[in-house]
Structure formats: C-alpha cells, structure tokens
C-alpha cells in the first residue's frame, strides 16, 4: 500500500534510494528501464498516467499546460531544491502532506490526478 511514483531521469539516485528505503514508496525510475531512458517528456507524462503513478521531476518544462495538459495528466510534482539533502527533506514533506491521509496515515493513491504542483522547501505552490 505504498505511494506509486514515476521518477524521470533528472532526479539523483540518492533521492530515488530515499524514496524506496526511507519512505517505502513504489518507485519506477526511468533510468532503470532501457526503453524509457531516452524517452521524451511527453512519453513519461503519458506512461505515468497509464501506470497510475504520480510523476515526480525536477523539470519545470512540465508546467507547460499546452504540451502537458493537467486535465489529462497523472498528477505531476515538480520539485525545486538547492541540493540532494534538501530534495530528500522535500520528499519527506511530500510523503507526509500529499501521500498520507493526515488522520489515518493511510496512503492516498493518485492524490494529484489532473493537477500539477511545485514543491519547494517550506511548502508548495500550485
């Protein structure tokens, strides 16, 4: 019952490791899949939706609503952090505020379906 995420190639391996081993997320990391390694962003956007996974990226190009319409998207979290340690702290915030129900602590599946948000240290901006 873990959050299911699709992580594109620009997130560092240390962050992916933290998602899996500290946060216990179900992570599809594109660099581990030969057919996805060099896929264009639009393919990642569509594949995340098809697989029922929230797309996590550092790539602000995903805010282009013409290329990546929110209404037909998987839910996109664009992270902005100055370094890997700050990114991992940000991922912990995402786990607590987006993927877990505040009262029951149960996993919320596809919490951002049809939405995009930017997560920055100290909060989010939609």
Coordinates of C-alpha atoms in Angstrom, one line a residue, residues 57-58 60 63 77-83 86-87 90 118-121 123:
X57 CA 10.6 15.5 -11.6
X58 CA 12.9 18.5 -11.3
X60 CA 9.9 22.8 -15.0
X63 CA 4.4 23.3 -16.3
X77 CA 5.1 17.2 -8.7
X78 CA 7.9 19.4 -9.8
X79 CA 10.5 19.7 -7.1
X80 CA 12.8 22.6 -6.6
X81 CA 15.6 22.2 -4.0
X82 CA 19.2 23.6 -3.9
X83 CA 20.9 20.2 -3.3
X86 CA 17.2 19.5 0.7
X87 CA 15.5 17.4 -2.0
X90 CA 11.3 17.8 0.5
X118 CA 5.7 22.7 -7.5
X119 CA 7.2 21.7 -4.2
X120 CA 9.8 23.9 -2.7
X121 CA 11.5 24.0 0.7
X123 CA 5.8 24.5 1.2

